[in-house]
Amino acid sequence: MEKKMQAMGSERATTCLGERERNSRWPKRGASNSTARRENSNPKDRRLMEAVVARENMVKALYRVERNKGAPGVDSMTVSELRPYLKGQWPKIKEELLEGKYKPQPVRRVEIPKRSGGMRQLGIPTVVDRLIQQALHQVLSPLFDPGFSESSYGFRPGRSAHGAIKAARSYVRGGKRWVVDVDLDKFFDRVNHDLLMARIAREVTDKRILLLIRRYLQTGIMVGGLTEVNRKGMPQGGPLSPLLSNIVLNELDEELERRGHTFCRYADDCNVYVGSKKAGERIMGSLTRFLENSLKLKVNQEKSAVDRPWKRVFLSYSMTFHKENRIKVASQAVKRFKHTVKGLFRQGIGRNVIWFIKENLNALLRGWIHYFRLAEVRLIFEELDGWIRHKLRCMLWRQWKQSRTRFRKLRERGIAEKRARNSSGNGRGAWWNAGASHMNEALPKKFFDQCGLVCLLDELRKLQYVS
């Protein structure tokens, strides 16, 4: 049944992207896989724009955009409206792309809070531009990715933040017990267009592709109904941005490799591991000059440092100081997690606790522990499990409200009559009672397990056992 649904979806996508393309040079719906691969292989040796607008590539890009969803751009078109729009407008868009005349619409400025404080500026493209950028990414990524460094882990197929964390641990265990933590100040706002385009032109000769990327870089930013011209930097928020950032920073990777350094880079987070503080300070100075002179980027001196790895945070992880160091969750990440959980509990006031656990809380807990499954220091997960159960007991105590209701609920949970009467009318606050012995006995861990609550420590053990 699942395969049948996928086939039906493929037919719908093919229809909206090219009913009029049946006589084109690209493989028909009934063409064999080997024919499709032969016609779409090695796009570097042919005109790339034709590979971008090929039916197979566009259908794949459409699926990806629909799966990612996302907010509308300046034209207010939603992802759900994209397919109907393409049925009528795709032939015109395709023609403009092939002729090098397509002009992207301005991006919509959105600000989101940074983990470290302050606001991060995003540029949200229209859904049509997201589709075209995704199609570009799918064609360009196989050209550039093989040339990227083995120490680059961000936004690359088969690589992740976990690979960077494991590599960092191995470097420290190997004796590189000092880290040069380089923080780039407003990286996406400072990217030099000419340097980036020169780098892309080394691999791409199709002038239509180069012109389209240049237009995406220079497309305006809509702020308060007015369009601002973008003369440097690139909007952060489109499917093409991660690939372009890796192309820019690959020069940094090549410089570090040329010098023989061990390092890990994930997007614009770069850590270089060295054997002494003096070597680290020397490298920090030379890297700062290289980034500012060669790449026209600026190092944030306040956030960058030469320090011990266990005193720094890399991708929300840290590590212990032992010779056989162990990975742990950074304290800042724990603080952010607690802040998020508190916000979720505020939204859950008055709701059924079991429903709240299954529909709201568990999704957050599973996502968080899945990212931090590399942690080898487990004490923090046990503490967080206890804190979450404390919050849930507090939530229930507040819902019980009156003393007679609290008395009845405690009796139902097996608390002796005299103790239940004294506890239900003790005049203490909800948080105190949630941590008191009568509530811990009435609502033990077993009760919340029966409610379906995800236990972080148990989930961590399962994930680590499987891996």
PDB file of C-alpha atoms in Angstrom, residues 250-348:
ATOM      1  CA  ASN A 250      36.201  25.182   2.433  1.00  0.00           C
ATOM      2  CA  GLU A 251      39.090  27.603   1.883  1.00  0.00           C
ATOM      3  CA  LEU A 252      39.515  27.754   5.654  1.00  0.00           C
ATOM      4  CA  ASP A 253      39.530  23.934   5.771  1.00  0.00           C
ATOM      5  CA  GLU A 254      42.160  23.779   3.028  1.00  0.00           C
ATOM      6  CA  GLU A 255      44.346  26.284   4.874  1.00  0.00           C
ATOM      7  CA  LEU A 256      44.108  24.295   8.119  1.00  0.00           C
ATOM      8  CA  GLU A 257      44.920  21.051   6.304  1.00  0.00           C
ATOM      9  CA  ARG A 258      47.860  22.676   4.533  1.00  0.00           C
ATOM     10  CA  ARG A 259      49.272  23.615   7.940  1.00  0.00           C
ATOM     11  CA  GLY A 260      48.713  20.070   9.244  1.00  0.00           C
ATOM     12  CA  HIS A 261      46.214  20.958  12.005  1.00  0.00           C
ATOM     13  CA  THR A 262      43.570  18.661  13.478  1.00  0.00           C
ATOM     14  CA  PHE A 263      40.198  20.371  13.515  1.00  0.00           C
ATOM     15  CA  CYS A 264      36.426  19.937  13.365  1.00  0.00           C
ATOM     16  CA  ARG A 265      34.115  22.315  11.542  1.00  0.00           C
ATOM     17  CA  TYR A 266      30.342  22.241  11.531  1.00  0.00           C
ATOM     18  CA  ALA A 267      29.008  25.112   9.380  1.00  0.00           C
ATOM     19  CA  ASP A 268      30.580  28.253  10.906  1.00  0.00           C
ATOM     20  CA  ASP A 269      31.572  26.539  14.191  1.00  0.00           C
ATOM     21  CA  CYS A 270      35.266  25.637  13.975  1.00  0.00           C
ATOM     22  CA  ASN A 271      37.496  24.097  16.648  1.00  0.00           C
ATOM     23  CA  VAL A 272      41.225  23.485  16.155  1.00  0.00           C
ATOM     24  CA  TYR A 273      42.889  21.076  18.632  1.00  0.00           C
ATOM     25  CA  VAL A 274      46.511  21.653  19.666  1.00  0.00           C
ATOM     26  CA  GLY A 275      48.977  20.432  22.268  1.00  0.00           C
ATOM     27  CA  SER A 276      49.730  23.661  24.148  1.00  0.00           C
ATOM     28  CA  LYS A 277      48.268  27.049  24.976  1.00  0.00           C
ATOM     29  CA  LYS A 278      51.164  28.854  23.276  1.00  0.00           C
ATOM     30  CA  ALA A 279      50.546  26.978  20.010  1.00  0.00           C
ATOM     31  CA  GLY A 280      46.852  27.752  20.314  1.00  0.00           C
ATOM     32  CA  GLU A 281      47.434  31.487  20.724  1.00  0.00           C
ATOM     33  CA  ARG A 282      49.743  31.499  17.718  1.00  0.00           C
ATOM     34  CA  ILE A 283      47.160  29.688  15.594  1.00  0.00           C
ATOM     35  CA  MET A 284      44.366  31.986  16.759  1.00  0.00           C
ATOM     36  CA  GLY A 285      46.318  35.015  15.576  1.00  0.00           C
ATOM     37  CA  SER A 286      47.210  33.535  12.184  1.00  0.00           C
ATOM     38  CA  LEU A 287      43.658  32.257  11.572  1.00  0.00           C
ATOM     39  CA  THR A 288      42.195  35.638  12.436  1.00  0.00           C
ATOM     40  CA  ARG A 289      44.434  37.298   9.866  1.00  0.00           C
ATOM     41  CA  PHE A 290      43.619  34.661   7.240  1.00  0.00           C
ATOM     42  CA  LEU A 291      39.867  34.973   7.740  1.00  0.00           C
ATOM     43  CA  GLU A 292      39.882  38.766   7.679  1.00  0.00           C
ATOM     44  CA  ASN A 293      42.328  39.237   4.791  1.00  0.00           C
ATOM     45  CA  SER A 294      41.568  36.273   2.520  1.00  0.00           C
ATOM     46  CA  LEU A 295      37.875  35.586   3.166  1.00  0.00           C
ATOM     47  CA  LYS A 296      36.794  39.075   4.289  1.00  0.00           C
ATOM     48  CA  LEU A 297      35.197  37.618   7.434  1.00  0.00           C
ATOM     49  CA  LYS A 298      35.440  38.856  11.004  1.00  0.00           C
ATOM     50  CA  VAL A 299      36.302  36.833  14.116  1.00  0.00           C
ATOM     51  CA  ASN A 300      34.249  37.579  17.220  1.00  0.00           C
ATOM     52  CA  GLN A 301      37.014  38.204  19.752  1.00  0.00           C
ATOM     53  CA  GLU A 302      34.661  38.105  22.743  1.00  0.00           C
ATOM     54  CA  LYS A 303      33.341  34.617  21.984  1.00  0.00           C
ATOM     55  CA  SER A 304      36.527  33.119  20.521  1.00  0.00           C
ATOM     56  CA  ALA A 305      39.129  31.714  22.892  1.00  0.00           C
ATOM     57  CA  VAL A 306      42.084  29.394  23.418  1.00  0.00           C
ATOM     58  CA  ASP A 307      41.072  27.170  26.328  1.00  0.00           C
ATOM     59  CA  ARG A 308      40.702  23.656  27.627  1.00  0.00           C
ATOM     60  CA  PRO A 309      38.073  21.634  25.698  1.00  0.00           C
ATOM     61  CA  TRP A 310      36.165  20.803  28.896  1.00  0.00           C
ATOM     62  CA  LYS A 311      35.691  24.529  29.515  1.00  0.00           C
ATOM     63  CA  ARG A 312      34.221  25.164  26.058  1.00  0.00           C
ATOM     64  CA  VAL A 313      30.990  24.166  24.341  1.00  0.00           C
ATOM     65  CA  PHE A 314      30.950  22.607  20.886  1.00  0.00           C
ATOM     66  CA  LEU A 315      27.567  21.914  19.268  1.00  0.00           C
ATOM     67  CA  SER A 316      25.924  21.952  22.738  1.00  0.00           C
ATOM     68  CA  TYR A 317      28.278  19.218  23.996  1.00  0.00           C
ATOM     69  CA  SER A 318      31.272  19.413  26.312  1.00  0.00           C
ATOM     70  CA  MET A 319      33.589  16.813  27.841  1.00  0.00           C
ATOM     71  CA  THR A 320      35.265  15.849  31.093  1.00  0.00           C
ATOM     72  CA  PHE A 321      38.874  16.710  31.981  1.00  0.00           C
ATOM     73  CA  HIS A 322      40.036  13.085  32.372  1.00  0.00           C
ATOM     74  CA  LYS A 323      42.760  11.645  30.173  1.00  0.00           C
ATOM     75  CA  GLU A 324      40.165   9.220  28.772  1.00  0.00           C
ATOM     76  CA  ASN A 325      37.731  12.091  28.472  1.00  0.00           C
ATOM     77  CA  ARG A 326      33.997  11.440  28.323  1.00  0.00           C
ATOM     78  CA  ILE A 327      31.369  13.343  26.378  1.00  0.00           C
ATOM     79  CA  LYS A 328      28.701  15.182  28.367  1.00  0.00           C
ATOM     80  CA  VAL A 329      25.832  17.583  27.803  1.00  0.00           C
ATOM     81  CA  ALA A 330      26.938  21.206  28.164  1.00  0.00           C
ATOM     82  CA  SER A 331      25.407  23.042  31.128  1.00  0.00           C
ATOM     83  CA  GLN A 332      24.108  25.750  28.767  1.00  0.00           C
ATOM     84  CA  ALA A 333      22.181  23.098  26.827  1.00  0.00           C
ATOM     85  CA  VAL A 334      20.614  21.816  30.053  1.00  0.00           C
ATOM     86  CA  LYS A 335      19.589  25.346  30.983  1.00  0.00           C
ATOM     87  CA  ARG A 336      17.956  25.893  27.564  1.00  0.00           C
ATOM     88  CA  PHE A 337      16.194  22.534  27.834  1.00  0.00           C
ATOM     89  CA  LYS A 338      14.718  23.435  31.213  1.00  0.00           C
ATOM     90  CA  HIS A 339      13.563  26.782  29.856  1.00  0.00           C
ATOM     91  CA  THR A 340      11.789  25.027  26.971  1.00  0.00           C
ATOM     92  CA  VAL A 341      10.158  22.475  29.289  1.00  0.00           C
ATOM     93  CA  LYS A 342       8.900  25.224  31.591  1.00  0.00           C
ATOM     94  CA  GLY A 343       7.290  26.959  28.610  1.00  0.00           C
ATOM     95  CA  LEU A 344       5.621  23.695  27.608  1.00  0.00           C
ATOM     96  CA  PHE A 345       4.226  23.216  31.119  1.00  0.00           C
ATOM     97  CA  ARG A 346       2.788  26.743  31.081  1.00  0.00           C
ATOM     98  CA  GLN A 347       0.936  25.826  27.888  1.00  0.00           C
ATOM     99  CA  GLY A 348      -0.305  22.614  29.544  1.00  0.00           C
TER     100      GLY A 348
END
